[in-house]
Amino acid sequence: MMLAACLSRPLSQLPGKATSICGRENGMRRALLLCSASFTPISRRTYASEVNPAGSKAVLITGCDSGFGFSLAKHLHSKGFLVFAGCLMKDKGDAGVQELDNLKSDRLRTIQLNVCNSEEVEKAVATVQSILDDPEKGMWGLVNNAGISTFGEVEFTSMETYKEVAEVNLWGTVRTTKSFLPLLRRAKGRVVNISSMLGRMANPARSPYCITKFGVEAFSDCLRYEMYPLGVKVSVVEPGNFIAATSLYSPERIQAIAKKMWDDLPEVVRKDYGRKYFDEKIAKMETYCNSGSTDTSSVIDAVTHALTASTPYTRYHPMDYYWWLRMQIMTHMPGAVSDMIYIH
Ligand SMILES: NC(=O)c1ccc[n+]([C@@H]2O[C@H](COP(=O)([O-])OP(=O)(O)OC[C@H]3O[C@@H](n4cnc5c(N)ncnc54)[C@H](OP(=O)(O)O)[C@@H]3O)[C@@H](O)[C@H]2O)c1
């Protein structure tokens, strides 16, 4: 009965607090299916094994103006890290940047960083190098967190939108990682990529976001294989739904996206789908804005573990039970079965 409830209950009816669920991919497939029936994932692990003290290890995080990045910068600073907080809006004096600067700590430095801009990324590498005590010993960690999101059916999404989202989420991650790898290799450090549950399972009307996060997953796997012999560990954090806790979406942003989308639609698509269908989809997206967990600590704990544990996990799944079970079913069951349960 519990399983049936878990399958069918929408997120809004589930307990608000997200549960940290992390697990290695390898060798878990059968176990994951079995454990779902007991509602207590046996893959669940605690974050007790933190053996690499932060000391003054240097970490760069992208996208610290708000959301996970902002909280993470403060948290890692409190744990003793030397934090380079990459902010898109540092030059514009954004509120998040000001709050981080107001900590007035030598161990928390905000830097201007648009991950789509190669010059800014190279400048960030030079800044980090100039501040490290011994650049030859390298930099411990890189957290690729910067991201944007959008929505819309395939036929509603322009090529411009697909490219815009990929430029930040995917190519921004690749660009920043490539630039910092020489420093990370010297320290035998860590790369932590913030993907999403939508980097593992797709969703209707989310293709512009899903394809970028699937790309981040593939990039992370290739990098992990290549870096293993060099001592750099690569982890992926796949958060569930924390929309209510971050700035990824707001009703205003959804309205702005919807207006542009409708204005740009080819006439044939507008006519075939009709305004009523379009408006219903937008209204559904607006309700999504207030959903999800408001407590981001499971995401912050996952990244901290990936940076500090002697054997960090390959993938972390900070999400509530509804999304965790849905992800297991979508990724382990035949498509015909999972489509019937969740999509059709
Ligand atoms: N919230 C969720 O439910 C959820 C779930 C799964 C995964 N994620 C992922 O978590 C990561 C953080 O998102 P969030 O939820 O914390 O949302 P958020 O509050 O919007 O944070 C994203 C940050 O990235 C920054 N950013 C945007 N474009 C950038 C660029 N070109 N260069 C550098 N920084 C840029 C944003 O700056 P501005 O604020 O100035 O635009 C913002 O500070 C993203 O990768 C997102 O895909 C979020």
Coordinates of C-alpha atoms and ligand atoms in Angstrom, one line a residue:
M1 CA 0.0 0.0 0.0
M2 CA 2.9 2.3 0.9
L3 CA 4.4 1.6 -2.5
A4 CA 1.2 2.4 -4.3
A5 CA 0.9 5.7 -2.3
C6 CA 4.4 6.6 -3.1
L7 CA 3.9 6.0 -6.8
S8 CA 0.8 8.0 -7.1
R9 CA 1.1 10.9 -4.6
P10 CA 2.0 14.2 -6.3
L11 CA 4.9 16.0 -4.8
S12 CA 2.8 18.6 -3.1
Q13 CA 1.2 16.0 -0.9
L14 CA 4.5 14.6 0.3
P15 CA 6.4 15.7 3.4
G16 CA 8.3 18.8 2.6
K17 CA 11.7 17.9 3.9
A18 CA 13.9 16.3 1.3
T19 CA 15.9 13.2 2.3
S20 CA 19.5 12.8 1.3
I21 CA 19.7 9.6 -0.7
C22 CA 23.0 8.8 -2.3
G23 CA 24.3 5.7 -4.0
R24 CA 26.8 4.4 -6.3
E25 CA 25.6 3.3 -9.7
N26 CA 27.7 0.2 -9.9
G27 CA 26.1 -3.0 -8.7
M28 CA 23.0 -1.4 -7.3
R29 CA 20.4 -2.0 -10.0
R30 CA 18.7 -5.1 -8.5
A31 CA 19.0 -3.8 -4.9
L32 CA 17.4 -0.5 -5.9
L33 CA 14.3 -2.2 -7.3
L34 CA 13.9 -4.5 -4.3
C35 CA 14.4 -1.7 -1.7
S36 CA 11.8 0.5 -3.2
A37 CA 9.1 -1.9 -1.9
S38 CA 10.2 -1.3 1.7
F39 CA 10.1 2.5 1.2
T40 CA 13.5 2.7 2.9
P41 CA 16.2 2.6 0.3
I42 CA 18.9 0.3 1.4
S43 CA 21.3 2.3 -0.8
R44 CA 20.9 5.2 1.7
R45 CA 24.2 6.2 3.2
T46 CA 25.1 8.6 5.9
Y47 CA 27.7 11.3 5.4
A48 CA 29.7 10.3 8.4
S49 CA 33.0 9.5 6.7
E50 CA 34.4 12.9 6.2
V51 CA 38.1 12.3 6.5
N52 CA 39.7 15.1 4.5
P53 CA 39.6 18.1 6.8
A54 CA 38.9 21.3 4.9
G55 CA 41.9 23.1 6.3
S56 CA 42.3 26.0 4.0
K57 CA 41.8 23.9 0.9
A58 CA 40.7 26.1 -2.0
V59 CA 37.4 25.6 -3.8
L60 CA 35.8 27.5 -6.6
I61 CA 32.0 27.4 -6.9
T62 CA 30.2 28.9 -10.0
G63 CA 26.8 30.6 -9.8
C64 CA 27.0 31.9 -6.2
D65 CA 24.7 34.9 -6.6
S66 CA 21.7 32.9 -5.3
G67 CA 20.4 29.4 -4.6
F68 CA 22.6 26.4 -3.9
G69 CA 25.8 28.2 -4.9
F70 CA 25.2 31.1 -2.4
S71 CA 24.4 28.7 0.5
L72 CA 27.3 26.5 -0.4
A73 CA 29.8 29.3 -0.5
K74 CA 28.8 30.3 3.1
H75 CA 28.7 26.7 4.3
L76 CA 32.1 25.7 2.9
H77 CA 33.6 29.0 4.3
S78 CA 32.2 28.0 7.7
K79 CA 33.9 24.6 7.3
G80 CA 37.3 26.3 6.9
F81 CA 37.7 26.2 3.1
L82 CA 39.2 29.0 1.1
V83 CA 36.2 29.8 -1.1
F84 CA 36.2 31.5 -4.5
A85 CA 32.6 32.3 -5.1
G86 CA 32.0 32.9 -8.8
C87 CA 29.2 35.3 -9.3
L88 CA 27.5 36.3 -12.6
M89 CA 26.5 39.7 -11.2
K90 CA 29.5 40.7 -9.1
D91 CA 30.2 43.6 -11.4
K92 CA 26.6 44.8 -11.0
G93 CA 26.8 44.6 -7.2
D94 CA 24.0 42.0 -6.9
A95 CA 22.5 41.5 -3.4
G96 CA 23.9 38.0 -3.0
V97 CA 27.4 39.2 -3.9
Q98 CA 27.1 42.0 -1.4
E99 CA 26.0 39.6 1.4
L100 CA 29.0 37.3 0.7
D101 CA 31.4 40.3 0.6
N102 CA 29.9 41.6 3.8
L103 CA 31.3 38.5 5.6
K104 CA 34.7 40.4 5.1
S105 CA 36.7 37.2 5.2
D106 CA 40.0 36.5 3.5
R107 CA 38.7 33.0 3.0
L108 CA 35.7 34.0 1.0
R109 CA 36.4 35.9 -2.2
T110 CA 33.7 36.7 -4.7
I111 CA 34.9 36.9 -8.3
Q112 CA 33.2 38.0 -11.5
L113 CA 32.5 34.8 -13.4
N114 CA 30.1 34.3 -16.3
V115 CA 30.8 30.6 -17.3
C116 CA 29.8 31.4 -20.9
N117 CA 32.7 33.9 -21.2
S118 CA 36.1 32.3 -21.8
E119 CA 37.9 35.5 -20.9
E120 CA 36.2 35.7 -17.5
V121 CA 36.9 32.0 -16.9
E122 CA 40.6 32.4 -17.7
K123 CA 40.7 35.5 -15.5
A124 CA 39.2 33.5 -12.7
V125 CA 42.0 30.9 -13.1
A126 CA 44.6 33.7 -12.9
T127 CA 43.0 35.2 -9.8
V128 CA 42.9 31.9 -8.0
Q129 CA 46.5 31.2 -8.9
S130 CA 47.6 34.6 -7.7
I131 CA 45.9 34.0 -4.3
L132 CA 47.0 30.4 -3.6
D133 CA 49.9 30.1 -1.3
D134 CA 51.6 27.7 -3.6
P135 CA 49.9 27.4 -7.0
E136 CA 52.2 24.5 -7.9
K137 CA 50.3 22.5 -5.2
G138 CA 47.1 23.3 -7.1
M139 CA 43.4 23.9 -6.1
W140 CA 41.4 21.3 -4.2
G141 CA 37.9 21.6 -5.6
L142 CA 35.7 22.9 -8.4
V143 CA 31.9 22.9 -8.0
N144 CA 30.1 23.5 -11.3
N145 CA 26.8 24.8 -10.0
A146 CA 25.8 27.7 -12.4
G147 CA 22.7 26.9 -14.3
I148 CA 19.5 28.2 -15.9
S149 CA 16.3 26.5 -16.7
T150 CA 13.4 26.8 -19.0
F151 CA 10.5 24.7 -20.2
G152 CA 8.3 24.1 -23.2
E153 CA 7.3 21.3 -25.5
V154 CA 9.7 20.5 -28.3
E155 CA 7.5 22.3 -30.8
F156 CA 7.3 25.4 -28.6
T157 CA 11.0 25.7 -28.0
S158 CA 13.2 27.7 -30.4
M159 CA 16.6 26.6 -31.4
E160 CA 17.9 29.8 -29.8
T161 CA 16.5 28.7 -26.4
Y162 CA 18.0 25.2 -26.7
K163 CA 21.4 26.8 -27.4
E164 CA 21.1 29.4 -24.7
V165 CA 20.4 26.8 -21.9
A166 CA 23.2 24.5 -23.2
E167 CA 25.6 27.4 -23.3
V168 CA 25.3 27.9 -19.5
N169 CA 24.5 24.4 -18.2
L170 CA 26.6 22.2 -20.4
W171 CA 29.3 24.2 -22.3
G172 CA 29.8 26.5 -19.2
T173 CA 30.5 23.3 -17.1
V174 CA 32.9 21.9 -19.8
R175 CA 34.7 25.3 -20.3
T176 CA 35.2 25.9 -16.6
T177 CA 36.3 22.4 -15.9
K178 CA 38.9 22.4 -18.7
S179 CA 40.3 25.7 -17.5
F180 CA 40.7 24.6 -13.9
L181 CA 41.9 21.0 -14.5
P182 CA 45.6 21.8 -14.5
L183 CA 45.2 23.2 -11.0
L184 CA 42.9 20.4 -9.9
R185 CA 45.3 17.7 -11.2
R186 CA 48.2 19.2 -9.2
A187 CA 46.2 18.9 -6.0
K188 CA 44.7 15.5 -6.9
G189 CA 41.5 17.3 -6.1
R190 CA 37.7 17.1 -6.7
V191 CA 35.2 18.1 -9.4
V192 CA 31.6 18.2 -8.3
N193 CA 29.1 18.8 -11.1
I194 CA 25.5 19.9 -10.1
S195 CA 23.3 18.0 -12.5
S196 CA 19.7 17.2 -11.7
M197 CA 17.2 14.3 -11.4
L198 CA 16.3 15.6 -14.9
G199 CA 19.8 14.6 -16.0
R200 CA 18.8 11.0 -15.3
M201 CA 15.1 10.9 -16.4
A202 CA 13.4 13.1 -18.9
N203 CA 10.1 14.9 -18.5
P204 CA 7.6 16.2 -21.0
A205 CA 8.0 19.9 -21.7
R206 CA 11.5 20.0 -20.2
S207 CA 13.7 19.0 -23.2
P208 CA 15.8 22.2 -23.3
Y209 CA 16.9 21.6 -19.7
C210 CA 17.0 17.8 -19.7
I211 CA 19.3 17.5 -22.7
T212 CA 21.9 19.8 -21.0
K213 CA 21.8 17.9 -17.7
F214 CA 22.0 14.5 -19.6
G215 CA 25.1 16.1 -21.2
V216 CA 26.6 17.1 -17.8
E217 CA 26.1 13.4 -16.7
A218 CA 28.0 12.1 -19.8
F219 CA 30.7 14.6 -19.4
S220 CA 31.1 13.8 -15.8
D221 CA 31.4 10.0 -16.5
C222 CA 34.0 10.5 -19.2
L223 CA 36.0 12.9 -16.9
R224 CA 35.8 10.5 -14.0
Y225 CA 37.2 7.6 -16.1
E226 CA 40.0 9.8 -17.4
M227 CA 40.9 11.4 -14.1
Y228 CA 40.9 8.2 -12.0
P229 CA 44.5 7.3 -12.8
L230 CA 45.5 11.0 -12.1
G231 CA 43.9 11.0 -8.6
V232 CA 41.2 13.6 -9.3
K233 CA 37.8 12.4 -8.1
V234 CA 34.6 13.4 -10.0
S235 CA 31.1 13.3 -8.5
V236 CA 27.7 14.3 -9.7
V237 CA 25.0 15.7 -7.5
E238 CA 21.5 15.2 -8.9
P239 CA 19.1 17.3 -6.8
G240 CA 15.3 16.6 -6.9
N241 CA 12.8 19.4 -6.7
F242 CA 14.0 22.5 -4.7
I243 CA 12.2 25.0 -6.9
A244 CA 10.6 26.8 -4.0
A245 CA 14.0 27.2 -2.3
T246 CA 16.1 28.8 -5.2
S247 CA 15.8 31.4 -7.9
L248 CA 15.7 29.0 -10.8
Y249 CA 12.0 29.8 -11.5
S250 CA 9.6 32.5 -10.4
P251 CA 6.1 33.3 -11.6
E252 CA 7.4 36.5 -13.3
R253 CA 10.1 34.5 -15.1
I254 CA 7.6 31.9 -16.3
Q255 CA 5.3 34.6 -17.6
A256 CA 8.2 36.3 -19.4
I257 CA 9.2 32.9 -21.0
A258 CA 5.6 32.2 -21.9
K259 CA 5.1 35.5 -23.6
K260 CA 8.2 35.2 -25.7
M261 CA 7.5 31.6 -26.5
W262 CA 4.0 32.4 -27.8
D263 CA 5.2 35.4 -29.8
D264 CA 7.9 33.4 -31.5
L265 CA 5.8 30.3 -32.3
P266 CA 5.5 29.3 -35.9
E267 CA 1.9 30.0 -37.1
V268 CA 1.2 26.3 -37.8
V269 CA 2.1 25.3 -34.3
R270 CA 0.0 28.1 -32.8
K271 CA -2.9 27.1 -34.9
D272 CA -2.6 23.3 -34.3
Y273 CA -2.2 23.4 -30.5
G274 CA -4.3 26.5 -29.8
R275 CA -4.1 29.1 -27.1
K276 CA -6.1 27.1 -24.6
Y277 CA -3.7 24.2 -24.6
F278 CA -0.7 26.6 -24.4
D279 CA -2.2 28.5 -21.4
E280 CA -3.0 25.2 -19.6
K281 CA 0.6 24.2 -19.9
I282 CA 1.9 27.6 -18.6
A283 CA -0.6 27.4 -15.6
K284 CA 0.8 23.9 -14.8
M285 CA 4.3 25.3 -14.9
E286 CA 3.3 28.1 -12.6
T287 CA 2.1 25.7 -9.9
Y288 CA 5.4 23.9 -10.2
C289 CA 7.1 27.2 -9.0
N290 CA 5.8 26.8 -5.4
S291 CA 6.6 23.1 -5.2
G292 CA 9.5 21.1 -3.8
S293 CA 11.5 21.3 -0.7
T294 CA 12.5 24.6 0.9
D295 CA 15.3 22.9 2.8
T296 CA 18.5 22.7 0.7
S297 CA 20.7 21.2 3.4
S298 CA 20.7 17.7 1.7
V299 CA 22.2 19.3 -1.4
I300 CA 24.8 21.2 0.6
D301 CA 25.7 18.1 2.6
A302 CA 26.1 16.0 -0.6
V303 CA 28.5 18.5 -2.2
T304 CA 30.4 18.8 1.1
H305 CA 30.7 15.0 1.3
A306 CA 31.9 14.9 -2.3
L307 CA 34.6 17.5 -1.5
T308 CA 35.7 16.0 1.9
A309 CA 35.2 12.2 2.0
S310 CA 38.2 10.0 1.2
T311 CA 35.9 8.0 -1.2
P312 CA 33.2 10.3 -2.5
Y313 CA 30.3 8.8 -4.2
T314 CA 29.9 8.9 -8.0
R315 CA 26.3 10.1 -7.7
Y316 CA 24.4 11.8 -5.0
H317 CA 20.6 11.9 -5.0
P318 CA 19.3 14.6 -2.6
M319 CA 15.6 14.3 -3.2
D320 CA 12.4 13.2 -1.5
Y321 CA 11.1 9.7 -1.7
Y322 CA 8.6 10.4 -4.4
W323 CA 11.2 11.6 -6.9
W324 CA 13.8 9.0 -5.8
L325 CA 11.4 6.1 -6.5
R326 CA 10.2 7.7 -9.7
M327 CA 13.9 8.0 -10.8
Q328 CA 14.6 4.4 -10.0
I329 CA 11.5 3.2 -11.9
M330 CA 12.2 5.5 -14.9
T331 CA 15.8 4.4 -15.1
H332 CA 15.5 0.7 -14.3
M333 CA 12.1 -0.5 -15.7
P334 CA 11.2 -1.0 -19.4
G335 CA 10.1 2.2 -21.0
A336 CA 6.6 0.8 -21.6
V337 CA 6.1 0.3 -17.9
S338 CA 7.6 3.5 -16.6
D339 CA 5.8 5.6 -19.3
M340 CA 2.5 4.0 -18.3
I341 CA 3.0 4.8 -14.6
Y342 CA 4.3 8.3 -14.9
I343 CA 3.8 9.8 -18.3
H344 CA 0.6 8.6 -20.0
Ligands
LIG1 N1 16.4 24.3 -7.7 C1 16.2 23.1 -8.1 O1 15.1 22.5 -7.9 C2 17.2 22.3 -8.9 C3 17.1 21.0 -9.1 C4 18.0 20.2 -9.8 C5 19.2 20.9 -10.2 N2 19.3 22.2 -10.0 C6 20.6 22.8 -10.5 O2 21.2 23.5 -9.4 C7 22.1 24.5 -9.9 C8 21.9 25.8 -9.1 O3 20.5 26.3 -9.4 P1 19.6 26.9 -8.2 O4 18.4 26.0 -8.1 O5 20.4 27.2 -7.0 O6 19.1 28.2 -9.0 P2 19.5 29.7 -8.9 O7 19.2 30.2 -7.6 O8 18.9 30.4 -10.1 O9 21.1 29.6 -9.0 C9 21.8 29.5 -10.3 C10 22.9 30.5 -10.3 O10 23.6 30.4 -11.5 C11 23.9 31.8 -11.9 N3 24.1 31.8 -13.4 C12 23.2 31.9 -14.4 N4 23.8 32.0 -15.5 C13 25.2 32.0 -15.3 C14 26.3 32.1 -16.1 N5 26.2 32.3 -17.4 N6 27.5 32.2 -15.4 C15 27.6 32.1 -14.1 N7 26.6 32.0 -13.3 C16 25.3 31.9 -13.9 C17 22.6 32.5 -11.5 O11 22.9 33.9 -11.4 P3 21.7 34.9 -11.4 O12 20.9 34.7 -10.2 O13 22.4 36.3 -11.4 O14 21.0 34.7 -12.7 C18 22.4 31.9 -10.1 O15 23.2 32.5 -9.1 C19 21.7 24.6 -11.4 O16 22.7 24.0 -12.1 C20 20.4 23.9 -11.5 O17 20.2 23.4 -12.8 C21 18.4 23.0 -9.3

